[in-house]
Short mmCIF file of C-alpha atoms in Angstrom, two decimals:
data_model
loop_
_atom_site.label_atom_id
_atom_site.label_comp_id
_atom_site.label_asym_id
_atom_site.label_seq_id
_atom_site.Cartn_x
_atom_site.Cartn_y
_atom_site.Cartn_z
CA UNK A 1 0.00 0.00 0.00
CA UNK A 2 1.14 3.60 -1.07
CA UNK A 3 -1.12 5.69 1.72
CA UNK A 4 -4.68 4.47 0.76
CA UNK A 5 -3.51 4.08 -3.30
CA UNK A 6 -2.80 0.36 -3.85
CA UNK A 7 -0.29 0.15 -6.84
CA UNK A 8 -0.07 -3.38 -7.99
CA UNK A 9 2.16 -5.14 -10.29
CA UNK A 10 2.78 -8.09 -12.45
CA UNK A 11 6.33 -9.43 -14.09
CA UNK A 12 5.85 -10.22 -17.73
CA UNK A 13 8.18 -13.50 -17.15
CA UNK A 14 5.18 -15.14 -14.76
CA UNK A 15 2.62 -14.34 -17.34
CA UNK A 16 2.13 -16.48 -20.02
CA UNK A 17 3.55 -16.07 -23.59
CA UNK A 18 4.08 -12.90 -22.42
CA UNK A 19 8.05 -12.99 -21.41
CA UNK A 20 10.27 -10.43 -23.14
CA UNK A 21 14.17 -10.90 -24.81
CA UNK A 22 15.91 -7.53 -25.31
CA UNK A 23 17.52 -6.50 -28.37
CA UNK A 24 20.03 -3.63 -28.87
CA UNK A 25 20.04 -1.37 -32.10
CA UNK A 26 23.06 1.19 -32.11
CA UNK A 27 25.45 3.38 -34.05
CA UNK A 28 25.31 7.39 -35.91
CA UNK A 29 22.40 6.16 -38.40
CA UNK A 30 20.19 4.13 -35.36
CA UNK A 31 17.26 6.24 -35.38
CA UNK A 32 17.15 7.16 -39.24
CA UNK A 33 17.15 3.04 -39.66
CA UNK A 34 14.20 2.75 -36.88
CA UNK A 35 12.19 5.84 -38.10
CA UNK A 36 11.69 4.28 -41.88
CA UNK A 37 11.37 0.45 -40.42
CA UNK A 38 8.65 0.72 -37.83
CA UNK A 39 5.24 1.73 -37.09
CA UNK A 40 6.46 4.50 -33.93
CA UNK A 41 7.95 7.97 -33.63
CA UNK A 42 10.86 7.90 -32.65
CA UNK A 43 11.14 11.39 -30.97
CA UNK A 44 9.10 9.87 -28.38
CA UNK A 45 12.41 7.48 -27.51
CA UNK A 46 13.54 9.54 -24.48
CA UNK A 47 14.55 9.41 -20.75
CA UNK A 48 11.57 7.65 -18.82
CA UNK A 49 9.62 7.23 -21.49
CA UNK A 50 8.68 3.74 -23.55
CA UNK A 51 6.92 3.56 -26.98
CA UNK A 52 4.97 1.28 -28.63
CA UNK A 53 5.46 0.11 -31.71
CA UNK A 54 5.19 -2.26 -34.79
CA UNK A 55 6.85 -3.96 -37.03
CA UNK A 56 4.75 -4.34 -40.26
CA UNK A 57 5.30 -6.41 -43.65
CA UNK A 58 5.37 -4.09 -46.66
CA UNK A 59 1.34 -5.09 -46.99
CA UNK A 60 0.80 -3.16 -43.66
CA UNK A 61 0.28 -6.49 -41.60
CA UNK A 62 1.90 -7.21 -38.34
CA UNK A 63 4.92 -9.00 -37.98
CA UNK A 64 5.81 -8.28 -34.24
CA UNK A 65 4.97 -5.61 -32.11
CA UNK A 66 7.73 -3.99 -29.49
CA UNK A 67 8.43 -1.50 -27.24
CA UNK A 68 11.36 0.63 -27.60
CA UNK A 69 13.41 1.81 -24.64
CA UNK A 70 15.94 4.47 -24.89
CA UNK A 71 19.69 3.68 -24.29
CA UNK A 72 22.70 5.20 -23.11
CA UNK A 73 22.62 8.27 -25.61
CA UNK A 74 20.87 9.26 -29.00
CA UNK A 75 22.52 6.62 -31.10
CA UNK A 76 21.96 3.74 -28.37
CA UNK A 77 18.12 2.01 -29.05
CA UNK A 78 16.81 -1.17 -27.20
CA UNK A 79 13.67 -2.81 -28.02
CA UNK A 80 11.27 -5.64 -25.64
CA UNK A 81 9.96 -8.26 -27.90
CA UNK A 82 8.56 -11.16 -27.31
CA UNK A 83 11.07 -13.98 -26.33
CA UNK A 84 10.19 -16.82 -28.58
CA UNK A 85 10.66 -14.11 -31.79
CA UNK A 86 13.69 -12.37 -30.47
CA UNK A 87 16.00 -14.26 -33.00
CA UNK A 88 13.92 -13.40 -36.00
CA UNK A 89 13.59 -10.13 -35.34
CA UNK A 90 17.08 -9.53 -34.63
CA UNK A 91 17.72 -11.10 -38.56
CA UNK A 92 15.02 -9.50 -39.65
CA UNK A 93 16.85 -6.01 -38.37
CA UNK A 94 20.31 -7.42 -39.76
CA UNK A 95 19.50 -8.04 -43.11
CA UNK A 96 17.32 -4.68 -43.77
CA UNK A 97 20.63 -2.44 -42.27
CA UNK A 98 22.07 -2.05 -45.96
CA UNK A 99 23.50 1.63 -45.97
CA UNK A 100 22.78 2.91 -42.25
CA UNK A 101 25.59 2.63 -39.81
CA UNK A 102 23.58 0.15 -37.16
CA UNK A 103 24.34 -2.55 -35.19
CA UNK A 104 21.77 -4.96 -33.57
CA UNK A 105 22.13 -7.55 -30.97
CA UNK A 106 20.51 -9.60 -28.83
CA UNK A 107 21.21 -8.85 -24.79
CA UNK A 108 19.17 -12.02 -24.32
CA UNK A 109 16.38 -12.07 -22.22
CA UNK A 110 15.38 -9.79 -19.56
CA UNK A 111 13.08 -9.58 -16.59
CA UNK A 112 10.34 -6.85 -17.12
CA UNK A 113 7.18 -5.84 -15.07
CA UNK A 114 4.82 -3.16 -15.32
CA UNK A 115 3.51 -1.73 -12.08
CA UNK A 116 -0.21 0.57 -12.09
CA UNK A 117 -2.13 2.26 -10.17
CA UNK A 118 -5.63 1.57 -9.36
CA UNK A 119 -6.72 5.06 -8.53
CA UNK A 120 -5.08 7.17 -11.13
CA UNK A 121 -4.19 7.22 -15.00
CA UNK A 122 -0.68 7.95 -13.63
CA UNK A 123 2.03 5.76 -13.63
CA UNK A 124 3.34 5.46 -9.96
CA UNK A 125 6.62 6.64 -8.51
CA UNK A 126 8.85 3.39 -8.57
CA UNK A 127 12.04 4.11 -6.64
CA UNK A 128 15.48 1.03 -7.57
CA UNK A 129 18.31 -0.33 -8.85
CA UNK A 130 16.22 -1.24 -12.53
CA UNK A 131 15.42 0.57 -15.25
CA UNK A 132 12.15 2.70 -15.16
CA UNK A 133 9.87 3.99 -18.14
CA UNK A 134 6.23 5.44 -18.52
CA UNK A 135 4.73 3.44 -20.97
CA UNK A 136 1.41 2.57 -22.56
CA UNK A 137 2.01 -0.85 -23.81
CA UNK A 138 2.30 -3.68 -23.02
CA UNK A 139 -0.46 -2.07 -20.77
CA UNK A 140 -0.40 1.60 -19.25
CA UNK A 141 1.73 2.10 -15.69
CA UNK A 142 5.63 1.73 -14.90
CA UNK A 143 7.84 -0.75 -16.70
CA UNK A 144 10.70 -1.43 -14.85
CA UNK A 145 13.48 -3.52 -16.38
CA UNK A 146 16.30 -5.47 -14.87
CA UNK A 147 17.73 -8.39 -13.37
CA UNK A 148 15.24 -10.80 -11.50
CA UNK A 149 15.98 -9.52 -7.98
CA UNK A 150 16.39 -5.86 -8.89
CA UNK A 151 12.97 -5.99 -10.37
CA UNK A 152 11.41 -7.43 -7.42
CA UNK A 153 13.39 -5.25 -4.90
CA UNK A 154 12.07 -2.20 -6.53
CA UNK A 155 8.47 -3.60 -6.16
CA UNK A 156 8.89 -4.81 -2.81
CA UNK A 157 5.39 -3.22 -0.95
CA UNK A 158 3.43 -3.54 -3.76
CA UNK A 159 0.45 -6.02 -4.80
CA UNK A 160 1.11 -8.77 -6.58
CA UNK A 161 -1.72 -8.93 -9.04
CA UNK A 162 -1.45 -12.05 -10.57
CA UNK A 163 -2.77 -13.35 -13.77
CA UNK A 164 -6.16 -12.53 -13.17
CA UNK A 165 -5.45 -8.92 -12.08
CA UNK A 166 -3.21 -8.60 -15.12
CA UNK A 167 -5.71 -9.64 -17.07
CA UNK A 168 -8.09 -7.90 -16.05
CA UNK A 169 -5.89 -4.16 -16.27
CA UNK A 170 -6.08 -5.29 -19.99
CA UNK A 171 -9.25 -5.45 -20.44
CA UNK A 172 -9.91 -2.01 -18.62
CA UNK A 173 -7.77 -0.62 -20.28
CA UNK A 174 -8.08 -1.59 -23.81
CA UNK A 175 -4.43 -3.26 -24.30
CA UNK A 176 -4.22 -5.64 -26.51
CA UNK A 177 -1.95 -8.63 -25.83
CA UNK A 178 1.14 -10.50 -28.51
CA UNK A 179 -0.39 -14.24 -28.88
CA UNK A 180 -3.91 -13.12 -27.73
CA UNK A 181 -5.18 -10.15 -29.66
CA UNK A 182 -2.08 -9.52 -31.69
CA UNK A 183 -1.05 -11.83 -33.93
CA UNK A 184 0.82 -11.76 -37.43
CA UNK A 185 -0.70 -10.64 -40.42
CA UNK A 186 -3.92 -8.25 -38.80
CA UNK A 187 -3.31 -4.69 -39.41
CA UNK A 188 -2.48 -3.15 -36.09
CA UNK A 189 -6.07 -1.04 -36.04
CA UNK A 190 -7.93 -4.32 -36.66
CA UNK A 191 -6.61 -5.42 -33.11
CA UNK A 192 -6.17 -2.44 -31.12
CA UNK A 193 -2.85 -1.37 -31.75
CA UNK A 194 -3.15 2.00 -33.41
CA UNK A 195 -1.54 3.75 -30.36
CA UNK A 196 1.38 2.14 -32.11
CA UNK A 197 1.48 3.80 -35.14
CA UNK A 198 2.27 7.41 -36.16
CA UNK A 199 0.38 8.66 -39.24
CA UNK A 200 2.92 11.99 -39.42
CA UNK A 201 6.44 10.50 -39.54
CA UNK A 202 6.53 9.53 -42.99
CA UNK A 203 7.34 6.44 -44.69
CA UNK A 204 8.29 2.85 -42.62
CA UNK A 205 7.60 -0.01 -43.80
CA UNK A 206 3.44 -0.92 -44.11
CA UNK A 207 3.22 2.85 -44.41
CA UNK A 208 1.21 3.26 -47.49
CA UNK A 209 -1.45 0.58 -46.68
CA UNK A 210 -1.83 2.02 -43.26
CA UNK A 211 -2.02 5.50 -44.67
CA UNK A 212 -5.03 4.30 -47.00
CA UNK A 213 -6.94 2.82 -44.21
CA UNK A 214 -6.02 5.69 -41.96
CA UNK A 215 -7.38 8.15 -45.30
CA UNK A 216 -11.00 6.23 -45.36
CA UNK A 217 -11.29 5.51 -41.73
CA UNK A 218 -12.28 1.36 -42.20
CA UNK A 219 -11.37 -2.09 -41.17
CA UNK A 220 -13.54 -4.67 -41.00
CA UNK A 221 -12.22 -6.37 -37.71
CA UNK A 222 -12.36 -3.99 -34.44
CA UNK A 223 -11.19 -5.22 -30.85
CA UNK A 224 -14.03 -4.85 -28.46
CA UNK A 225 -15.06 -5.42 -24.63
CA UNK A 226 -17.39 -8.57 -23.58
CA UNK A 227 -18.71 -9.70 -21.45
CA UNK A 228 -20.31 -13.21 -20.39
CA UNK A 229 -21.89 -15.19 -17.48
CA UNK A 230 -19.17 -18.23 -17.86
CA UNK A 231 -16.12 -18.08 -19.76
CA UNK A 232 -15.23 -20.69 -22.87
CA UNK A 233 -12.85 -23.61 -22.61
CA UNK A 234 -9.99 -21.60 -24.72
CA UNK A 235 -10.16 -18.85 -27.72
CA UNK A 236 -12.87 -19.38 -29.60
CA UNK A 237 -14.53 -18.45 -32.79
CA UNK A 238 -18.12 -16.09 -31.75
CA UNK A 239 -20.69 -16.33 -34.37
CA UNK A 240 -24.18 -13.87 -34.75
CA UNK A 241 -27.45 -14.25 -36.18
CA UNK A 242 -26.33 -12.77 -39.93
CA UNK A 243 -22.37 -14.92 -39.87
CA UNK A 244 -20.69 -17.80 -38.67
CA UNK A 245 -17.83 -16.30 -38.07
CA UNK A 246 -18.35 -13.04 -36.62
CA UNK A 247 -14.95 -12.49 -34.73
CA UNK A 248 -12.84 -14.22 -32.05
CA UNK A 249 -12.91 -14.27 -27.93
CA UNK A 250 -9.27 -13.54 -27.08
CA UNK A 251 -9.25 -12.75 -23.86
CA UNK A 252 -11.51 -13.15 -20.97
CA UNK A 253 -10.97 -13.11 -16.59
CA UNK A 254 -13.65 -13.61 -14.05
CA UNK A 255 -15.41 -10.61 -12.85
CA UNK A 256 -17.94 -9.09 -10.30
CA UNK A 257 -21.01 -10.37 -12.26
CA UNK A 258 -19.45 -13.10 -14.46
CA UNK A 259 -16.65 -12.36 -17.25
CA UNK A 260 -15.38 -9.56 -18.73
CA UNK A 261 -12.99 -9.90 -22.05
CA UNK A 262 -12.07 -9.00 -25.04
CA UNK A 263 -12.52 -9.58 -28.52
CA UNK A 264 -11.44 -9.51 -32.27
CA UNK A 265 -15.02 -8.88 -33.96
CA UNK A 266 -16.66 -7.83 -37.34
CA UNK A 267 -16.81 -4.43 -37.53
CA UNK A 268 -21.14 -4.89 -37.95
CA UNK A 269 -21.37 -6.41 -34.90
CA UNK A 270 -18.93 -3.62 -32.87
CA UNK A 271 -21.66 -2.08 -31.06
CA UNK A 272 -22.75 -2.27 -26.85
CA UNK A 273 -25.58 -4.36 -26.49
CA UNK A 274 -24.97 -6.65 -30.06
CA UNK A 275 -25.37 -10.50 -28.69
CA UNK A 276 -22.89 -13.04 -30.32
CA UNK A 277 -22.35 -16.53 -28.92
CA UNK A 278 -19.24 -18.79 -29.15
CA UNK A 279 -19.02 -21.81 -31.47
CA UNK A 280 -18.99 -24.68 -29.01
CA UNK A 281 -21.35 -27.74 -28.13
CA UNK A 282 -22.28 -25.61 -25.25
CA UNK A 283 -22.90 -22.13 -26.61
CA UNK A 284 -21.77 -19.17 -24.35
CA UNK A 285 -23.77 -16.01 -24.69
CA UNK A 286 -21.35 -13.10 -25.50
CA UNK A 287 -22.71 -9.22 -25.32
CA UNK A 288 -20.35 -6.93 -26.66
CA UNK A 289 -19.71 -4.04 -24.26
CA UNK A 290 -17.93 -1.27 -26.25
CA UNK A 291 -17.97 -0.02 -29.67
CA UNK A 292 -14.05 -0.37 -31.14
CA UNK A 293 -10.97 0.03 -29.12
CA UNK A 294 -7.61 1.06 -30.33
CA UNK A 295 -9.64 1.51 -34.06
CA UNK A 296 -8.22 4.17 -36.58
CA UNK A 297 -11.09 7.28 -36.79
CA UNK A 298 -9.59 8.12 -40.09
CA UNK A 299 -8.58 11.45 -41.23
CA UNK A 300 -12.23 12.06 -41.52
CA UNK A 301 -13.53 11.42 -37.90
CA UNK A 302 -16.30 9.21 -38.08
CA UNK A 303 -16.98 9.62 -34.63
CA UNK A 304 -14.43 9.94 -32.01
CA UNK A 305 -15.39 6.66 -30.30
CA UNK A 306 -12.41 4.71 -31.16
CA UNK A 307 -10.13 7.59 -29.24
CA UNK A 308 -11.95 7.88 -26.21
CA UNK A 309 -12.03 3.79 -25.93
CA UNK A 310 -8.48 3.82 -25.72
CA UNK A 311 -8.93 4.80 -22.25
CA UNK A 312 -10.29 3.10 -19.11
CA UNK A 313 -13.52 2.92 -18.25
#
């Protein structure tokens, strides 16, 4: 307890699929190289502060998403990713660095945990020996990097949360998770990962098709809020009255009146109060509690929803 704020905390290692290996990008031309490969600004690569970001195919479509860390000084980069594609991306980095002056390599991986706070939008005071950065992904609070016991020194006296309570920040905050709602080849704003991508840099790669659906405003998969009086066995495909496949239940945690989630759906269905149901022998009733999270509003606004939703509730 913090005076009567409880600030609770999870490490990425305990949580499933959701470990992180840290790679290190330096040299003069770093940021150039970084700025035209992926999806994030990289101004926003300062002291204290993490960014999102993604790395797209040339089509627009996910390949990884990451979250860049400053280093020791301008030309010093480190990115989280997740640990099982820390290789790939690390020859995926190699073999686009063709006239920059980078290096990239793999400091292995690396014990990370974001801490929150309950009360506030603001990510709490975190005093240690690790690494600490404001960050939005992989869900909004303090990241702390480190060694093992470093981490958990600097978190001594806070709560635990656990899976569920993990989980459950997700959801309330509309961050979408690598292996549940993000996955390789969606387009970032079909899974609620637009805070991840900046439409004023200029070019990176997936720029131009992310440009086009940023121009018109539309993709036909939006990540939503459900909500349910038992949860399913595992993922599972959610069908409506008009399609089969309407979208996907991706995440889910027990809550005060049953369980709360989140989902991948058809943009038609995207709407509080639409009533989908999972594809199972036993059928779970799913109500969809949000209109679109993390969704692109286009250049042309329709509606401001997908902004606000980025928020808690």
């Amino acid at each position: 307890m913090v005076g009567a704020v409880t600030v609770r905390y999870a490490v990425l290692d305990e949580i499933p699929g959701q470990a992180r290996a840290r790679l290190r990008l330096h040299g003069p031309d770093v940021r150039r190289f970084l700025q035209g490969t992926l999806s994030a600004e990289l101004a926003g690569v300062k002291p204290g502060q993490a960014v999102a970001a993604a790395l797209c195919t040339v089509k627009g479509k996910l390949v990884s998403e990451l979250v860049l860390l400053p280093g020791a000084s301008d030309d010093d980069v480190h990115a989280l990713v997740p640990v099982e594609l820390a290789e790939r991306l690390l020859e995926h980095f190699d073999r686009h660095i063709i006239m920059d002056d980078v290096e990239v390599e793999s400091l292995g991986a690396v014990t990370a945990a974001v801490a929150w706070d309950d009360a506030s939008d603001e990510p709490p005071v975190v005093a240690g020996e690790c690494e600490a950065f404001a960050t939005r992904h992989p869900a909004p609070g303090r990241l702390l990097v480190g060694t093992a016991a470093a981490v958990k020194a600097a978190l001594a006296g806070f709560e635990a949360a656990g899976l569920d309570g993990w989980t459950a920040h997700r959801i309330a905050t509309a961050s979408p998770a690598w292996g549940h709602e993000l996955h390789e080849g969606f387009f970032p704003p079909e899974v609620g990962f637009v805070y991840a991508v900046s439409y004023d840099k200029g070019c990176f790669l997936g720029q131009e098709p992310l440009a086009r659906i940023h121009a018109r405003g539309q993709v036909n998969r939006v990540m939503v809020r459900v909500h349910a009086s038992r949860a399913p066995s595992g993922p599972r495909v959610l069908a409506s009255d008009d399609r089969e496949n309407a979208g996907q239940w991706t995440t889910w945690v027990a809550g005060a009146d049953g369980v709360d989630g989140l989902a991948v759906v058809r943009r038609a269905v995207a709407e509080p109060g639409a009533v989908l149901r999972t594809v199972e022998d036993e059928p779970v009733v799913v109500e969809v509690r949000s209109g679109p999270l993390g969704d692109d509003p286009g250049i042309g606004g329709r509606g401001k929803a997908g902004v606000v939703e980025l928020g808690r509730r």
